[in-house]
Coordinates of C-alpha atoms and ligand atoms in Angstrom, one line a residue:
X1 CA 29.6 -21.5 -25.6
X2 CA 27.6 -18.6 -24.5
X3 CA 24.0 -18.5 -23.1
X4 CA 21.5 -16.4 -21.3
X5 CA 18.9 -17.5 -18.6
X6 CA 16.4 -15.2 -17.4
X7 CA 16.0 -14.9 -13.3
X8 CA 14.8 -12.0 -11.1
X9 CA 15.4 -10.9 -7.5
X10 CA 13.7 -8.5 -5.2
X11 CA 14.5 -5.1 -4.6
X12 CA 12.2 -3.2 -2.1
X13 CA 9.1 -4.9 -2.5
X14 CA 9.4 -5.1 -6.4
X15 CA 10.7 -8.1 -8.6
X16 CA 13.8 -7.1 -10.9
X17 CA 14.8 -9.0 -14.0
X18 CA 18.4 -10.5 -13.8
X19 CA 20.1 -12.1 -17.0
X20 CA 22.3 -15.0 -15.9
X21 CA 24.8 -14.9 -18.6
X22 CA 26.9 -18.0 -18.8
X23 CA 30.3 -18.3 -20.7
X24 CA 32.2 -22.0 -20.9
X25 CA 35.0 -22.0 -23.4
X26 CA 36.5 -24.8 -25.2
X27 CA 39.9 -24.3 -23.9
X28 CA 42.0 -23.0 -21.3
X29 CA 42.3 -23.9 -17.7
X30 CA 39.5 -25.2 -15.4
X31 CA 37.8 -22.2 -13.5
X32 CA 34.6 -21.0 -12.4
X33 CA 34.0 -17.4 -11.8
X34 CA 30.8 -15.4 -11.0
X35 CA 30.6 -11.8 -11.3
X36 CA 28.2 -9.0 -10.0
X37 CA 26.7 -10.9 -7.2
X38 CA 27.3 -9.7 -3.6
X39 CA 30.4 -11.6 -2.0
X40 CA 28.8 -14.4 0.2
X41 CA 26.1 -15.0 -2.2
X42 CA 28.5 -15.8 -5.0
X43 CA 30.6 -18.1 -2.9
X44 CA 27.6 -20.1 -1.7
X45 CA 25.8 -20.5 -4.9
X46 CA 28.9 -21.5 -6.4
X47 CA 29.6 -24.5 -4.1
X48 CA 25.7 -25.4 -4.0
X49 CA 25.6 -25.3 -7.7
X50 CA 29.1 -27.3 -8.5
X51 CA 27.9 -29.9 -5.5
X52 CA 24.5 -30.6 -7.2
X53 CA 25.7 -30.6 -10.7
X54 CA 28.4 -33.2 -9.8
X55 CA 26.1 -35.3 -7.7
X56 CA 23.9 -35.8 -10.7
X57 CA 26.6 -37.1 -12.8
X58 CA 27.6 -33.9 -14.9
X59 CA 30.9 -33.2 -15.7
X60 CA 31.2 -29.6 -16.7
X61 CA 34.0 -27.8 -14.5
X62 CA 36.9 -29.0 -16.5
X63 CA 36.6 -26.1 -18.7
X64 CA 36.9 -21.9 -18.0
X65 CA 33.8 -20.7 -17.0
X66 CA 32.5 -17.3 -16.4
X67 CA 29.1 -16.1 -15.2
X68 CA 27.9 -12.5 -15.2
X69 CA 24.8 -11.3 -13.5
X70 CA 23.4 -8.3 -15.7
X71 CA 22.5 -5.5 -15.2
X72 CA 26.2 -5.3 -13.5
X73 CA 25.4 -2.0 -11.6
X74 CA 24.1 -3.5 -8.4
X75 CA 24.6 -6.0 -6.0
X76 CA 22.4 -8.8 -5.9
X77 CA 21.5 -11.2 -3.2
X78 CA 19.7 -14.0 -2.6
X79 CA 19.6 -17.8 -3.0
X80 CA 17.2 -18.1 -5.9
X81 CA 19.8 -17.6 -8.8
X82 CA 21.1 -21.4 -8.3
X83 CA 18.4 -22.8 -10.7
X84 CA 18.9 -20.6 -13.5
X85 CA 23.0 -20.8 -13.0
X86 CA 22.9 -24.5 -13.3
X87 CA 20.4 -24.3 -16.1
X88 CA 22.8 -21.8 -17.9
X89 CA 25.7 -24.1 -17.2
X90 CA 24.2 -27.1 -18.6
X91 CA 23.3 -25.2 -21.6
X92 CA 26.3 -23.6 -22.4
X93 CA 28.5 -27.1 -21.9
X94 CA 25.9 -28.3 -24.4
X95 CA 24.1 -31.0 -22.2
X96 CA 20.8 -29.8 -22.5
X97 CA 19.4 -28.0 -26.0
X98 CA 15.9 -26.3 -25.1
X99 CA 14.5 -23.1 -25.9
X100 CA 14.5 -21.2 -22.3
X101 CA 14.0 -17.7 -23.7
X102 CA 10.4 -17.3 -22.7
X103 CA 11.1 -18.6 -19.3
X104 CA 11.8 -17.3 -15.9
X105 CA 13.8 -19.6 -13.3
X106 CA 14.1 -19.3 -9.7
X107 CA 15.3 -21.6 -7.0
X108 CA 17.8 -22.5 -4.5
X109 CA 19.6 -25.9 -4.7
X110 CA 20.5 -27.9 -2.4
X111 CA 23.7 -30.5 -2.3
X112 CA 21.7 -33.1 -4.0
X113 CA 19.8 -31.3 -6.6
X114 CA 16.8 -30.9 -4.7
X115 CA 14.7 -27.3 -5.1
X116 CA 14.4 -25.5 -1.8
X117 CA 12.2 -22.7 -1.7
X118 CA 13.4 -18.8 -1.7
X119 CA 11.5 -15.6 -0.3
X120 CA 10.0 -13.0 -2.8
X121 CA 8.6 -15.2 -5.2
X122 CA 5.3 -13.2 -5.2
X123 CA 7.1 -10.0 -6.4
X124 CA 9.3 -11.9 -8.8
X125 CA 6.3 -13.8 -10.4
X126 CA 4.6 -10.6 -11.0
X127 CA 7.4 -9.1 -12.4
X128 CA 7.9 -11.9 -14.7
X129 CA 4.3 -11.6 -15.7
X130 CA 5.0 -7.8 -16.6
X131 CA 7.6 -8.3 -18.6
X132 CA 6.0 -10.8 -21.1
X133 CA 7.4 -14.3 -20.0
X134 CA 4.9 -17.3 -20.5
X135 CA 6.3 -19.3 -17.5
X136 CA 7.9 -19.5 -14.6
X137 CA 9.8 -22.3 -13.0
X138 CA 10.1 -22.3 -9.3
X139 CA 10.4 -24.7 -5.9
X140 CA 7.1 -26.5 -5.8
X141 CA 6.8 -24.9 -2.2
X142 CA 6.8 -21.5 -3.6
X143 CA 3.9 -22.2 -6.0
X144 CA 1.2 -21.4 -3.4
X145 CA 2.4 -17.8 -3.3
X146 CA 3.1 -17.3 -6.9
X147 CA -0.4 -18.5 -8.0
X148 CA -1.8 -15.4 -6.6
X149 CA -0.5 -14.1 -9.6
X150 CA -2.8 -14.9 -12.8
X151 CA -1.7 -14.4 -16.5
X152 CA 1.6 -16.5 -16.6
X153 CA 1.9 -20.3 -16.4
X154 CA 3.4 -21.4 -12.9
X155 CA 5.3 -24.4 -12.9
X156 CA 6.4 -25.9 -9.8
X157 CA 9.4 -28.6 -9.5
X158 CA 11.1 -30.6 -6.7
X159 CA 14.5 -30.9 -7.9
X160 CA 16.6 -29.7 -10.8
X161 CA 16.3 -33.2 -12.6
X162 CA 12.2 -32.3 -12.8
X163 CA 13.4 -28.9 -14.4
X164 CA 15.5 -30.6 -16.9
X165 CA 12.9 -33.3 -17.7
X166 CA 10.7 -30.1 -18.5
X167 CA 13.1 -28.7 -20.9
X168 CA 13.3 -31.7 -22.8
X169 CA 9.8 -32.2 -22.9
X170 CA 9.1 -35.0 -20.6
X171 CA 7.1 -34.7 -17.1
X172 CA 8.6 -33.2 -14.1
X173 CA 7.2 -29.8 -13.7
X174 CA 3.7 -29.6 -12.2
X175 CA 1.9 -26.5 -13.8
X176 CA -0.8 -25.0 -11.7
X177 CA -4.1 -24.8 -13.4
X178 CA -5.2 -21.4 -13.6
X179 CA -7.9 -20.5 -11.1
X180 CA -9.0 -16.8 -11.3
X181 CA -8.8 -16.1 -7.3
X182 CA -11.4 -13.6 -6.7
X183 CA -11.8 -11.8 -3.6
X184 CA -14.0 -13.2 -0.9
X185 CA -17.4 -12.1 0.0
X186 CA -17.3 -9.2 2.3
X187 CA -16.5 -10.2 6.0
X188 CA -18.6 -9.8 9.0
X189 CA -16.9 -6.7 10.4
X190 CA -15.6 -7.1 13.8
X191 CA -16.3 -3.0 14.2
X192 CA -19.1 -2.2 12.7
X193 CA -20.7 1.5 12.7
X194 CA -24.2 -0.1 13.8
X195 CA -22.3 0.2 17.4
X196 CA -22.0 4.0 17.0
X197 CA -25.5 5.7 18.4
X198 CA -26.4 9.1 17.5
X199 CA -23.6 11.0 16.3
X200 CA -25.2 11.5 12.6
X201 CA -22.9 14.7 11.7
X202 CA -19.8 12.8 12.8
X203 CA -21.2 9.6 11.0
X204 CA -21.7 11.4 7.9
X205 CA -18.4 13.5 7.9
X206 CA -16.7 9.7 8.1
X207 CA -18.7 8.3 5.2
X208 CA -17.7 11.4 3.2
X209 CA -14.2 11.1 4.0
X210 CA -14.4 7.3 2.8
X211 CA -16.3 8.2 -0.3
X212 CA -13.3 10.2 -1.3
X213 CA -10.5 8.6 0.5
X214 CA -10.2 12.5 2.0
X215 CA -7.7 12.9 5.0
X216 CA -10.0 13.8 8.2
X217 CA -9.1 15.2 11.5
X218 CA -11.6 14.7 14.2
X219 CA -11.8 17.1 17.4
X220 CA -13.7 16.0 20.6
X221 CA -13.5 15.6 24.2
X222 CA -12.5 12.3 25.7
X223 CA -14.8 9.5 25.3
X224 CA -16.8 11.3 22.6
X225 CA -16.3 8.2 20.2
X226 CA -13.5 9.2 17.9
X227 CA -11.3 6.1 18.1
X228 CA -14.7 4.3 17.9
X229 CA -15.3 5.7 14.5
X230 CA -11.9 5.5 13.0
X231 CA -11.9 1.7 13.8
X232 CA -14.8 1.6 11.6
X233 CA -13.6 3.2 8.5
X234 CA -11.9 0.2 6.8
X235 CA -15.3 -1.4 6.9
X236 CA -17.2 1.2 4.9
X237 CA -14.1 1.3 2.3
X238 CA -14.5 -1.0 -0.7
X239 CA -12.2 -4.1 -0.5
X240 CA -8.8 -4.2 -2.1
X241 CA -9.0 -5.5 -5.6
X242 CA -6.7 -7.9 -6.6
X243 CA -3.7 -5.9 -7.7
X244 CA -4.1 -3.7 -4.6
X245 CA -4.2 -6.8 -2.5
X246 CA -0.7 -8.3 -4.0
X247 CA 0.9 -4.9 -3.6
X248 CA -0.1 -4.4 0.0
X249 CA 0.9 -7.9 0.8
X250 CA 4.2 -7.4 -0.8
X251 CA 4.9 -4.4 1.5
X252 CA 3.8 -6.3 4.6
X253 CA 5.8 -9.3 3.5
X254 CA 9.1 -6.9 3.4
X255 CA 7.8 -5.9 6.7
X256 CA 7.9 -9.0 8.3
X257 CA 4.3 -9.0 8.9
X258 CA 3.2 -12.1 6.7
X259 CA 3.6 -15.7 7.8
X260 CA 2.3 -17.3 4.7
X261 CA 2.3 -15.6 1.6
X262 CA -0.7 -17.2 0.1
X263 CA -2.4 -16.0 3.0
X264 CA -3.9 -12.6 1.0
X265 CA -6.2 -10.3 2.7
X266 CA -8.8 -7.9 1.0
X267 CA -9.2 -5.8 3.9
X268 CA -8.0 -2.4 3.9
X269 CA -4.8 -2.3 6.6
X270 CA -5.8 0.1 9.7
X271 CA -2.5 1.1 11.2
X272 CA -2.8 3.0 14.1
X273 CA 1.1 4.1 15.4
X274 CA 1.3 5.1 19.1
X275 CA 2.0 9.1 19.8
X276 CA 5.7 8.2 20.7
X277 CA 6.7 6.6 17.3
X278 CA 10.1 7.8 16.0
X279 CA 10.0 9.2 12.3
X280 CA 11.9 6.1 11.5
X281 CA 8.8 3.9 12.6
X282 CA 6.7 6.2 10.7
X283 CA 8.3 6.7 7.6
X284 CA 10.6 3.3 7.2
X285 CA 14.4 3.1 7.6
X286 CA 16.5 1.5 10.0
X287 CA 19.8 -0.4 8.9
X288 CA 17.4 -3.0 6.9
X289 CA 15.4 -0.3 5.0
X290 CA 12.3 -1.5 6.5
X291 CA 8.9 0.0 4.9
X292 CA 7.5 2.3 7.8
X293 CA 3.9 2.6 9.3
X294 CA 2.9 5.0 6.3
X295 CA 3.8 2.0 3.6
X296 CA 2.0 -0.6 5.8
X297 CA -0.8 1.5 5.5
X298 CA -0.9 1.5 2.0
X299 CA -4.3 1.4 0.1
X300 CA -6.0 1.9 3.8
X301 CA -5.9 4.0 6.6
X302 CA -3.3 5.4 8.9
X303 CA -4.6 6.6 12.1
X304 CA -2.9 9.2 14.6
X305 CA -4.8 9.0 17.6
X306 CA -3.8 11.8 19.7
X307 CA -2.4 13.7 16.9
X308 CA -0.9 16.6 18.8
X309 CA 0.9 14.6 21.2
X310 CA 3.2 13.0 18.1
X311 CA 6.5 14.7 17.8
X312 CA 6.6 17.9 15.6
X313 CA 9.3 16.5 13.5
X314 CA 7.4 13.2 13.1
X315 CA 4.5 15.2 11.7
X316 CA 6.8 16.9 9.8
X317 CA 8.2 13.6 8.0
X318 CA 4.4 12.6 7.0
X319 CA 4.3 15.7 4.3
X320 CA 6.7 14.0 1.8
X321 CA 4.6 10.9 1.6
X322 CA 1.4 12.4 1.9
X323 CA 2.5 14.8 -1.3
X324 CA 4.0 11.9 -3.3
X325 CA 2.4 8.6 -2.1
X326 CA 5.6 6.9 -1.8
X327 CA 8.4 7.1 0.5
X328 CA 12.4 6.7 -0.5
X329 CA 14.0 5.1 2.3
X330 CA 17.8 5.5 2.4
X331 CA 20.2 2.6 3.5
X332 CA 24.0 2.8 3.7
X333 CA 24.4 1.1 0.2
X334 CA 20.9 1.8 -1.7
X335 CA 17.8 3.4 -1.6
X336 CA 14.6 1.7 -2.0
X337 CA 11.0 3.4 -2.6
X338 CA 7.8 2.1 -1.0
X339 CA 4.6 3.0 -1.9
X340 CA 2.5 4.8 0.9
X341 CA -1.1 5.9 -0.7
X342 CA -3.1 6.0 2.7
X343 CA -6.2 7.8 4.3
X344 CA -5.0 10.0 7.1
X345 CA -7.3 9.8 10.1
X346 CA -6.1 12.1 13.0
X347 CA -8.2 12.9 16.3
X348 CA -7.3 15.2 19.0
X349 CA -8.9 16.7 22.0
X350 CA -10.0 20.3 21.5
X351 CA -8.2 21.7 24.1
X352 CA -5.1 20.3 26.9
X353 CA -7.9 19.3 29.4
X354 CA -10.2 18.0 26.6
X355 CA -13.1 19.6 27.5
X356 CA -13.2 22.7 25.4
X357 CA -16.5 23.5 24.1
X358 CA -18.1 20.2 25.8
X359 CA -21.8 21.1 27.4
X360 CA -21.4 18.7 30.2
X361 CA -17.9 19.5 31.8
X362 CA -16.0 22.7 31.9
X363 CA -12.9 23.4 30.3
X364 CA -10.3 24.2 32.9
X365 CA -7.7 25.7 30.6
X366 CA -6.8 29.4 30.1
X367 CA -7.6 31.1 26.4
X368 CA -4.1 31.4 26.0
X369 CA -3.5 27.8 26.6
X370 CA -6.4 26.4 24.2
X371 CA -4.7 29.2 21.8
X372 CA -1.4 27.9 21.8
X373 CA -2.9 23.7 21.5
X374 CA -4.7 25.1 18.3
X375 CA -1.9 27.0 16.9
X376 CA 0.0 23.7 16.8
X377 CA -2.8 21.9 14.5
X378 CA -2.1 24.7 11.8
X379 CA 0.4 24.5 9.2
X380 CA 1.5 22.5 6.2
X381 CA 0.2 19.5 7.7
X382 CA -3.3 20.6 8.7
X383 CA -3.2 21.7 4.9
X384 CA -3.0 18.1 3.6
X385 CA -6.2 17.4 5.6
X386 CA -9.8 17.8 3.6
X387 CA -12.1 17.5 6.4
X388 CA -12.1 18.5 9.9
X389 CA -15.0 17.3 12.0
X390 CA -16.3 18.2 15.7
X391 CA -17.1 15.0 17.8
X392 CA -19.5 16.1 20.6
X393 CA -19.9 13.4 23.5
X394 CA -23.1 11.7 23.9
X395 CA -24.5 11.6 26.9
X396 CA -24.4 8.2 28.5
X397 CA -27.7 8.2 30.0
X398 CA -29.0 9.5 26.6
X399 CA -27.1 6.6 24.8
X400 CA -29.2 3.6 26.6
X401 CA -32.2 5.0 25.0
X402 CA -31.0 5.6 21.5
X403 CA -31.2 2.7 18.9
X404 CA -28.6 1.2 16.6
X405 CA -27.2 3.3 14.1
X406 CA -27.0 2.4 10.5
X407 CA -25.0 -0.8 9.6
X408 CA -21.6 -0.4 7.8
X409 CA -22.9 -2.5 5.3
X410 CA -25.3 0.0 4.2
X411 CA -22.7 2.7 4.5
X412 CA -20.2 0.7 2.3
X413 CA -22.9 0.3 -0.8
X414 CA -22.8 4.3 -0.9
X415 CA -19.4 4.6 -0.6
X416 CA -19.1 1.8 -3.1
X417 CA -20.7 3.7 -5.5
X418 CA -19.0 6.8 -4.9
X419 CA -15.9 5.2 -5.6
X420 CA -17.2 3.6 -9.1
X421 CA -18.2 7.1 -9.8
X422 CA -14.9 8.5 -9.7
X423 CA -12.9 5.4 -11.2
X424 CA -15.0 6.1 -14.4
X425 CA -14.1 9.6 -14.3
X426 CA -10.5 9.6 -13.6
X427 CA -10.2 6.7 -16.2
X428 CA -7.8 8.7 -18.6
X429 CA -6.2 10.1 -15.4
X430 CA -3.2 8.9 -13.2
X431 CA -5.4 9.3 -10.1
X432 CA -8.7 7.0 -8.8
X433 CA -10.0 9.2 -5.9
X434 CA -11.4 12.9 -5.6
X435 CA -9.1 13.4 -2.7
X436 CA -5.9 12.9 -5.1
X437 CA -7.0 15.9 -7.5
X438 CA -4.3 18.3 -8.3
X439 CA -5.2 21.7 -9.7
X440 CA -5.6 21.2 -12.8
X441 CA -8.1 18.3 -12.3
X442 CA -10.1 20.3 -9.9
X443 CA -10.2 22.9 -12.6
X444 CA -11.9 20.6 -14.7
X445 CA -13.8 18.3 -12.6
X446 CA -15.4 20.6 -10.1
X447 CA -17.0 23.5 -12.0
X448 CA -19.3 25.2 -10.5
X449 CA -22.4 27.1 -11.6
X450 CA -23.3 30.8 -10.9
X451 CA -25.3 30.1 -7.8
X452 CA -22.9 27.6 -6.4
X453 CA -19.9 30.0 -7.2
X454 CA -21.6 33.0 -5.4
X455 CA -22.1 30.8 -2.5
X456 CA -18.3 29.7 -2.1
X457 CA -17.1 33.3 -3.0
X458 CA -19.5 35.0 -0.4
X459 CA -17.9 32.1 2.3
X460 CA -14.8 33.0 1.4
X461 CA -15.0 36.5 1.9
X462 CA -16.8 35.9 5.5
X463 CA -14.3 33.5 6.9
X464 CA -11.3 34.4 5.1
X465 CA -10.6 30.6 3.7
X466 CA -7.2 30.4 1.8
X467 CA -6.5 29.0 -1.5
X468 CA -5.6 25.6 -0.4
X469 CA -9.0 25.6 1.5
X470 CA -10.9 26.7 -1.4
X471 CA -9.4 23.7 -3.5
X472 CA -10.2 21.1 -0.5
X473 CA -14.0 22.8 -0.4
X474 CA -14.3 21.9 -4.2
X475 CA -12.6 18.1 -4.1
X476 CA -15.0 17.5 -1.1
X477 CA -18.2 19.1 -2.9
X478 CA -17.2 16.7 -5.6
X479 CA -17.4 13.6 -3.5
X480 CA -20.7 14.8 -2.2
X481 CA -22.1 15.4 -5.7
X482 CA -20.7 11.6 -6.7
X483 CA -22.4 10.3 -3.5
X484 CA -25.7 11.0 -5.2
X485 CA -24.5 10.0 -8.7
X486 CA -25.0 13.6 -9.9
X487 CA -22.7 15.5 -12.7
X488 CA -23.1 19.0 -11.4
X489 CA -22.0 20.1 -7.9
X490 CA -25.0 21.7 -6.4
X491 CA -25.3 24.5 -3.8
X492 CA -26.0 22.0 -1.0
X493 CA -22.9 20.0 -1.9
X494 CA -20.7 23.3 -1.5
X495 CA -22.8 24.0 1.7
X496 CA -21.8 20.8 3.4
X497 CA -18.3 20.8 2.1
X498 CA -17.9 24.4 4.2
X499 CA -19.1 22.6 7.3
X500 CA -15.9 20.3 7.1
X501 CA -13.6 23.4 7.1
X502 CA -13.7 24.0 10.8
X503 CA -10.7 25.0 11.8
X504 CA -9.8 27.5 8.7
X505 CA -12.9 29.6 9.8
X506 CA -11.4 29.8 13.6
X507 CA -8.3 31.8 12.3
Ligands
ATP601 N1 -22.1 7.4 20.3 C1 -21.6 6.1 20.6 N2 -22.3 5.2 20.5 C2 -22.0 4.1 21.6 N3 -20.8 4.2 22.3 C3 -20.3 5.5 22.5 C4 -20.9 6.5 21.6 N4 -19.7 7.4 22.1 C5 -18.8 6.8 22.8 N5 -19.3 5.4 23.1 C6 -18.7 4.8 24.0 O1 -17.5 5.4 24.9 C7 -16.1 4.8 24.4 C8 -15.4 6.0 24.5 O2 -15.0 6.0 23.0 P1 -13.8 6.2 22.2 O3 -12.7 5.6 22.8 O4 -13.9 6.1 21.0 O5 -13.6 8.0 22.5 P2 -12.4 8.8 22.0 O6 -13.2 10.2 21.5 O7 -11.5 8.2 21.5 O8 -11.8 9.3 23.3 P3 -10.4 9.7 23.8 O9 -10.3 11.3 23.3 O10 -10.3 9.3 25.3 O11 -9.7 9.0 22.9 C9 -16.6 3.9 23.5 O12 -15.7 2.5 23.7 C10 -18.0 3.4 23.6 O13 -18.2 2.4 23.9
MG602 MG1 -9.5 7.7 21.6
ZN603 ZN1 -9.7 22.8 28.3

């Protein structure tokens, strides 16, 4: 008899539905073949399932049996197919007669029929829900991780025996009560903007960047507080929502950064690769097709300190993920896609010695050195940065006399409001934030009245802004209006946005 049991495995970070087809013929010599799995997985799974079923007293293997894992066009790995294979064998040989079409099964069997936990359960449960399954049955030890996903019945079983009990309407599987996991209250921030004294312009630019998730470049002398400000950006962004947190957790898990999958974090990732990092470590790769820093920073911040010290080729490789919000990582036998939607925060000195334009210390660079250094900043990558800001050092003596700055909590409230306005605006679009607008959306959502238009045109004439810079000014102006919860972009918004195009002005 033929039957089909549903299971799944993980490719990249996503769960992929697999149909386990089992056919037991009534006549013929005993055989047991499996097709569609990677070689070693086949051998091991076959042995485990055979032992487990024999030890439970079932005689099944006296007939020709074929098992196929569909779709057949790629090799599947992992140990999670033991459970669906065992159930398929019992069903196709007539030992059980249960409806299994609404349930997805996953789990590794030990030789005596106990279930062992498998990896990737979060992705699999997520996929099961997306595909409309009512139940997922998995090893008891995997329940906590799977429970992060709501909208599907999650049943944990200690053994194959327990699963069979459940299939025959008896006890055995323990279903997790649906508890709505809600993001916790905001945690006290380790890095609070309160510590950043003075620096009103830089603080404002940072807040604007956060409000629209605009990429930002900070230029300033050593010790002016660039790193300090960058470190505080995650704390003024809204926390991740459940879906975002799950997506981020999946990536971190594949990257080997998660000890316990049930420990979900709602904090925005803050990833700060060293300037000696290779392209592979930034965008992903290696023999295991691991996600890179750009994916680890997904939904959060990629901070590139000493931006100009990064290898040119590394900076070049950033262009594609910044454009597509995902990266394709190639491995010998397959390619994997990882999400990579991050806010780029870059920091650099204004010149090789660091003190060009500083009021206290003199720059010792020659004009041509400064020019050459600045030239490295130009180009396609700079085109993808919406906000340039200058950070001037605050005098140490002065610092002592300054009061604490505004807290991250207060700033975050405004940023959250702006994010909310964008979410409403883009509800029918494929984007969420102003920084993600394409040309069409800019035309639609960034209309200027006569006065603002005139202002922008004059500025463009005077400073020679490119069309790209023009779009960025509009996007940032949109965010500034959203921060005040007003529909129209006003002249003052355009004016402020113009201030954030420092580098375009100088060329
Ligand atoms: N506005 C400020 N308020 C309070 N402390 C400040 C401020 N600016 C700088 N500091 C102090 O100076 C230190 C150095 O700042 P930070 O490391 O952020 O500078 P930086 O701009 O990143 O310098 P570099 O170019 O060397 O990386 C901070 O850790 C902080 O103690
Ligand atoms: Mg620094
Ligand atoms: Zn200098």
